[in-house]
mmCIF file of C-alpha atoms in Angstrom:
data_model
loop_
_atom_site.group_PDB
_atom_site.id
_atom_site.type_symbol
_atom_site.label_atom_id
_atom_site.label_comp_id
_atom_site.label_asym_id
_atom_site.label_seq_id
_atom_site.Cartn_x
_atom_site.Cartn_y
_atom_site.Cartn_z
ATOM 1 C CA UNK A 1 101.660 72.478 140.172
ATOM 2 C CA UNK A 2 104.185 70.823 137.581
ATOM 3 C CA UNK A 3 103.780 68.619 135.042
ATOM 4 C CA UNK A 4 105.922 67.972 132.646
ATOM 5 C CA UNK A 5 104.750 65.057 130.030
ATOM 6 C CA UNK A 6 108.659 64.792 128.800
ATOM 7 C CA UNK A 7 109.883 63.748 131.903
ATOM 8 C CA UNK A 8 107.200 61.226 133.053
ATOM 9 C CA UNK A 9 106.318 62.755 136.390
ATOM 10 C CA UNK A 10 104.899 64.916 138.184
ATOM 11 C CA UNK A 11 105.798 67.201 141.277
ATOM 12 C CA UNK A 12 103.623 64.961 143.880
ATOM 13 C CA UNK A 13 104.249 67.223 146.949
ATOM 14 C CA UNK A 14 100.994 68.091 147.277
ATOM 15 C CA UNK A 15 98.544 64.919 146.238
ATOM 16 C CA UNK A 16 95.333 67.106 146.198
ATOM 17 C CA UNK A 17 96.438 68.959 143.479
ATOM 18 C CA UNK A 18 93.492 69.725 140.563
ATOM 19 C CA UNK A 19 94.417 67.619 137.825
ATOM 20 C CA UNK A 20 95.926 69.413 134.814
ATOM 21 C CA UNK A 21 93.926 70.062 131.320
ATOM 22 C CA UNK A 22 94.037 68.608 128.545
ATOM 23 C CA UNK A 23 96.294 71.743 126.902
ATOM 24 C CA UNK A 24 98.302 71.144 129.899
ATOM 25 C CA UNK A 25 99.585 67.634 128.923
ATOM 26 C CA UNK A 26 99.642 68.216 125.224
ATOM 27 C CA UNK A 27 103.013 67.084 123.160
ATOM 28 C CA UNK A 28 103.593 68.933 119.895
ATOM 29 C CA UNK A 29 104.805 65.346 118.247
ATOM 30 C CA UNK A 30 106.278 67.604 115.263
ATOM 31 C CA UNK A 31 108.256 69.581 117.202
ATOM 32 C CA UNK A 32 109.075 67.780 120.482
ATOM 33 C CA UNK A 33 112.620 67.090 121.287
ATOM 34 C CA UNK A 34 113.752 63.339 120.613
ATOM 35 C CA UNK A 35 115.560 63.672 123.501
ATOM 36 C CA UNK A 36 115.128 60.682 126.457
ATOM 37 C CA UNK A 37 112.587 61.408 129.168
ATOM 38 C CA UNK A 38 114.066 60.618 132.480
ATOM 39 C CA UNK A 39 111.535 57.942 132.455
ATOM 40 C CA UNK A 40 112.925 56.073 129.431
ATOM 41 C CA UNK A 41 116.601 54.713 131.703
ATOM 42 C CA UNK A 42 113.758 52.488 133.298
ATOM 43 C CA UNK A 43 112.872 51.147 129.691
ATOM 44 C CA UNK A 44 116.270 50.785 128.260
ATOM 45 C CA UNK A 45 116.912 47.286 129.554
ATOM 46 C CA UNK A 46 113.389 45.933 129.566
ATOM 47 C CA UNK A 47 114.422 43.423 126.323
ATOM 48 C CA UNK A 48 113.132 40.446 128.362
ATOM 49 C CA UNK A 49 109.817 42.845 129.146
ATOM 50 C CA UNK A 50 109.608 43.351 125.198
ATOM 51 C CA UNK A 51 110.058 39.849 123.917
ATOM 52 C CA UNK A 52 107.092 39.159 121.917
ATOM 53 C CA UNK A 53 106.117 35.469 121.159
ATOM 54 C CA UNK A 54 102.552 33.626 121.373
ATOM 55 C CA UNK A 55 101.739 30.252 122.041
ATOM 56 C CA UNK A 56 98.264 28.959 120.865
ATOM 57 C CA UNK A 57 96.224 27.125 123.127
ATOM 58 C CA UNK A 58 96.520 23.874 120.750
ATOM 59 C CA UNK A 59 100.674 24.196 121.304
ATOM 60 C CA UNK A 60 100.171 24.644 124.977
ATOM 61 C CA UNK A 61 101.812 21.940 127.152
ATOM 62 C CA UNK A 62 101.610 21.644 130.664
ATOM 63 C CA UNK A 63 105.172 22.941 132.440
ATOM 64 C CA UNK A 64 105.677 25.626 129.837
ATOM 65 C CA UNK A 65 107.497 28.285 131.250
ATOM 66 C CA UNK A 66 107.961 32.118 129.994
ATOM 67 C CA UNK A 67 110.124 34.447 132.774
ATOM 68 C CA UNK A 68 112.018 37.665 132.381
ATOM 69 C CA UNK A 69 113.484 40.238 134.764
ATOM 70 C CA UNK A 70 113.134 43.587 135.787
ATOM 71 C CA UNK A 71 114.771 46.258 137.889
ATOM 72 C CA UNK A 72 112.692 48.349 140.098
ATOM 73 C CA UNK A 73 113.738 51.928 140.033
ATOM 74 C CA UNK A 74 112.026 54.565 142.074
ATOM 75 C CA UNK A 75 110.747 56.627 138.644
ATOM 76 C CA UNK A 76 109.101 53.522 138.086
ATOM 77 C CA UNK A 77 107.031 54.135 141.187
ATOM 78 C CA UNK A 78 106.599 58.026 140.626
ATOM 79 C CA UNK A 79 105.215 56.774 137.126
ATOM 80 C CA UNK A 80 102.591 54.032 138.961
ATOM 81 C CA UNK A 81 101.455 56.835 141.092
ATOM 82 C CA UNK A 82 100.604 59.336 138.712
ATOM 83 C CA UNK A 83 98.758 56.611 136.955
ATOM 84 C CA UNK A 84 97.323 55.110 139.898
ATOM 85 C CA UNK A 85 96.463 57.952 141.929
ATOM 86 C CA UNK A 86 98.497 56.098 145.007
ATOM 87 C CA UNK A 87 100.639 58.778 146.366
ATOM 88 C CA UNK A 88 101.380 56.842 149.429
ATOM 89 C CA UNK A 89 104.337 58.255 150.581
ATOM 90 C CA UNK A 90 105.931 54.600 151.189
ATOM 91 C CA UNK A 91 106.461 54.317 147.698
ATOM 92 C CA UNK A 92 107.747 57.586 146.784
ATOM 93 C CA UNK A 93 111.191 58.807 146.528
ATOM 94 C CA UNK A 94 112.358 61.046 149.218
ATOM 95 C CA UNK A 95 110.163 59.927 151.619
ATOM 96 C CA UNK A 96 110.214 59.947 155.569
ATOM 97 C CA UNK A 97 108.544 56.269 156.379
ATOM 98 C CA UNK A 98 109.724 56.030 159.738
ATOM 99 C CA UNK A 99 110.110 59.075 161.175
ATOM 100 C CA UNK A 100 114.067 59.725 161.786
ATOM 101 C CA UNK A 101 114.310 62.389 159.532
ATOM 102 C CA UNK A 102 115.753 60.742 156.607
ATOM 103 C CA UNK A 103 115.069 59.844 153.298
ATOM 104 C CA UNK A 104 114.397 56.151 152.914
ATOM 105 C CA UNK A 105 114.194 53.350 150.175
ATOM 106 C CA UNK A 106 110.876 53.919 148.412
ATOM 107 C CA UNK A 107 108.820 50.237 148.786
ATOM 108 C CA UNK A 108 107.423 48.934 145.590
ATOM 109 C CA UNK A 109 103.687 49.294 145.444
ATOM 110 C CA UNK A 110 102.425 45.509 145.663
ATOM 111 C CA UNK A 111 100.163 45.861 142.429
ATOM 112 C CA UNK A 112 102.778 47.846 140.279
ATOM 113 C CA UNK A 113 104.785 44.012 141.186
ATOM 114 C CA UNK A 114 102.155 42.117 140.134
ATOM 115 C CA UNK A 115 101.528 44.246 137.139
ATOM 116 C CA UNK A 116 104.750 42.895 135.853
ATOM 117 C CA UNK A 117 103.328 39.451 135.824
ATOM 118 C CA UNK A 118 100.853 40.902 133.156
ATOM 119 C CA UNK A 119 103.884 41.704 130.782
ATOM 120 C CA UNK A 120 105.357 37.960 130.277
ATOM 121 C CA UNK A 121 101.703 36.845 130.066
ATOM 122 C CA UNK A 122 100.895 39.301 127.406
ATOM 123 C CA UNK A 123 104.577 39.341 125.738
ATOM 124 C CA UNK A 124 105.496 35.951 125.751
ATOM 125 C CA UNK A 125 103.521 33.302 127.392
ATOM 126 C CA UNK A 126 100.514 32.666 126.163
ATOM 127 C CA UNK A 127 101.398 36.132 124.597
ATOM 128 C CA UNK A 128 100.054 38.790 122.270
ATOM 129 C CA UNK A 129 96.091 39.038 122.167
ATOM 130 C CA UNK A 130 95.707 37.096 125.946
ATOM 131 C CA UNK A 131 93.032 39.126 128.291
ATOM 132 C CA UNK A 132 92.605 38.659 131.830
ATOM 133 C CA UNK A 133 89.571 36.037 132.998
ATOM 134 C CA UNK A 134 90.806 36.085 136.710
ATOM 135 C CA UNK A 135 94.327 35.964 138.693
ATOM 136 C CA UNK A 136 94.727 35.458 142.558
ATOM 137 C CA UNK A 137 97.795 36.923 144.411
ATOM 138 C CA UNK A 138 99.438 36.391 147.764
ATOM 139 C CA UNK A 139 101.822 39.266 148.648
ATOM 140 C CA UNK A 140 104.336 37.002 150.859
ATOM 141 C CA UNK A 141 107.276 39.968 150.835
ATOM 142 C CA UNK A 142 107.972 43.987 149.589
ATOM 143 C CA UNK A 143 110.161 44.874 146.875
ATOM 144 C CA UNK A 144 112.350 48.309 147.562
ATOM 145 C CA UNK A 145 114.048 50.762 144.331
ATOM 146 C CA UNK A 146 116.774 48.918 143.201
ATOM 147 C CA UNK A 147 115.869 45.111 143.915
ATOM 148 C CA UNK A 148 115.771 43.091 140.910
ATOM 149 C CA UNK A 149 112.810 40.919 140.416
ATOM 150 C CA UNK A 150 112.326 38.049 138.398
ATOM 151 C CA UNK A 151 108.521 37.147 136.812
ATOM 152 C CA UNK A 152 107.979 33.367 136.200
ATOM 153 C CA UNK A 153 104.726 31.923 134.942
ATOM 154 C CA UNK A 154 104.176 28.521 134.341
ATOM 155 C CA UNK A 155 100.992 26.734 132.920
ATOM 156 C CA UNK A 156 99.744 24.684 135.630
ATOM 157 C CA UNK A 157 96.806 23.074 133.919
ATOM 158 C CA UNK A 158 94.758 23.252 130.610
ATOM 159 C CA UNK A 159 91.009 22.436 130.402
ATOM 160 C CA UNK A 160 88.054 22.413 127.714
ATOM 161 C CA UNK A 161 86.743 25.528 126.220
ATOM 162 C CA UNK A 162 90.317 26.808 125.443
ATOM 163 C CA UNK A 163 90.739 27.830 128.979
ATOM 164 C CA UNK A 164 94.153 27.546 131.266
ATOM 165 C CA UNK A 165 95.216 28.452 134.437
ATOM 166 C CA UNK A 166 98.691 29.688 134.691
ATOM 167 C CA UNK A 167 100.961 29.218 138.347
ATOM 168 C CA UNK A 168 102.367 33.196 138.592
ATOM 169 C CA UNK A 169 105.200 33.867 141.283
ATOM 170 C CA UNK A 170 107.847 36.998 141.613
ATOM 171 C CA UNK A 171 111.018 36.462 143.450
ATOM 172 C CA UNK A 172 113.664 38.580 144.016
ATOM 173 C CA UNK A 173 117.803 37.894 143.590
ATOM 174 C CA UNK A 174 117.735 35.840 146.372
ATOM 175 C CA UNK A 175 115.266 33.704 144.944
ATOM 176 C CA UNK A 176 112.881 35.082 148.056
ATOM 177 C CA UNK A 177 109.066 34.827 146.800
ATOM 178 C CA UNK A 178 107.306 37.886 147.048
ATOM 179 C CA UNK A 179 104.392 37.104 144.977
ATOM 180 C CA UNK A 180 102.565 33.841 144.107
ATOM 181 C CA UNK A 181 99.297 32.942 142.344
ATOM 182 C CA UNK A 182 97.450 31.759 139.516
ATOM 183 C CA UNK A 183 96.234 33.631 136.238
ATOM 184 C CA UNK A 184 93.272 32.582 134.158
ATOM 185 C CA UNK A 185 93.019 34.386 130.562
ATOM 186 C CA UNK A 186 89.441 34.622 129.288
ATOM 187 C CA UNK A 187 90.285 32.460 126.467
ATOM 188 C CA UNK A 188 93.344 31.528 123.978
#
């Protein structure tokens, strides 16, 4: 087995694999190259992702809307399944999903999509400091490694007890939905 905590992955051949120790996944901050992990290209043009801002509930007005962009990359999916535990081989690089003997486009795990709702809620809109009450999701269409998706969230109604409920949707390029649905923080 291979791990290797600089580069953000490991080798998920074999899924049944005993997880690694603790000594095993240790960094030596002091001495530990400042090098980029092959991880950190999916990072580098996440500035939408990383725009902080924070709206209290008293400044909330119905029709706000907070979106950003992101581009799915396959080491973004070897990432989710490592933290996951979803090796499904449909979302892996290098993987046979058909049968023909080639190497096809790795399919974007549904809740690794969704998950990117969770950043514009928690980075922008309401932002910072907003925990999750409840969201519903309707997977309408699959993402593949190298489709650009676009996360949109719009509040859709505010009620008493400093409570919202936020209309969710991803889309890709093409402005096809692939996700819609509704987010409810426990409180703002």
């Amino acid at each position: 087995m291979r791990w290797q905590t600089a580069d953000c992955h490991r080798d998920l051949q074999s899924p049944r694999q005993p997880s690694p120790s603790k000594a095993d996944l240790a960094v030596d901050y002091d001495s530990a190259p400042m090098e980029e992990p092959a991880c950190g290209a999916a990072f580098r043009d996440l500035d939408e992702m990383n725009t902080y801002s924070n709206t209290p509930w008293d400044a909330l007005e119905i029709g706000m809307e907070a979106s950003a962009k992101r581009l799915c990359r396959a080491e973004d999916f070897l990432v989710y399944a490592s933290s996951s535990g979803n090796h499904n081989p449909v979302h892996l690089p290098k993987g046979d999903h058909d049968g023909d003997g080639k190497a096809d486009e790795p399919i974007a795990p549904s809740m690794w999509v969704a998950s990117l709702i969770s950043a514009v809620l928690g980075n922008q809109l309401p932002g910072p400091g907003t925990l999750y009450k409840g969201q519903n999701l309707r997977f309408l269409g699959r993402a593949h490694a190298g489709d650009e998706l676009t996360v949109t969230i719009r509040l859709a109604e505010k009620k008493p007890e400093l409570l919202a409920v936020f209309a969710t949707t991803v889309t890709k390029a093409d402005g096809a939905p692939i996700v819609e649905g509704t987010f409810t923080p426990s409180r703002l």
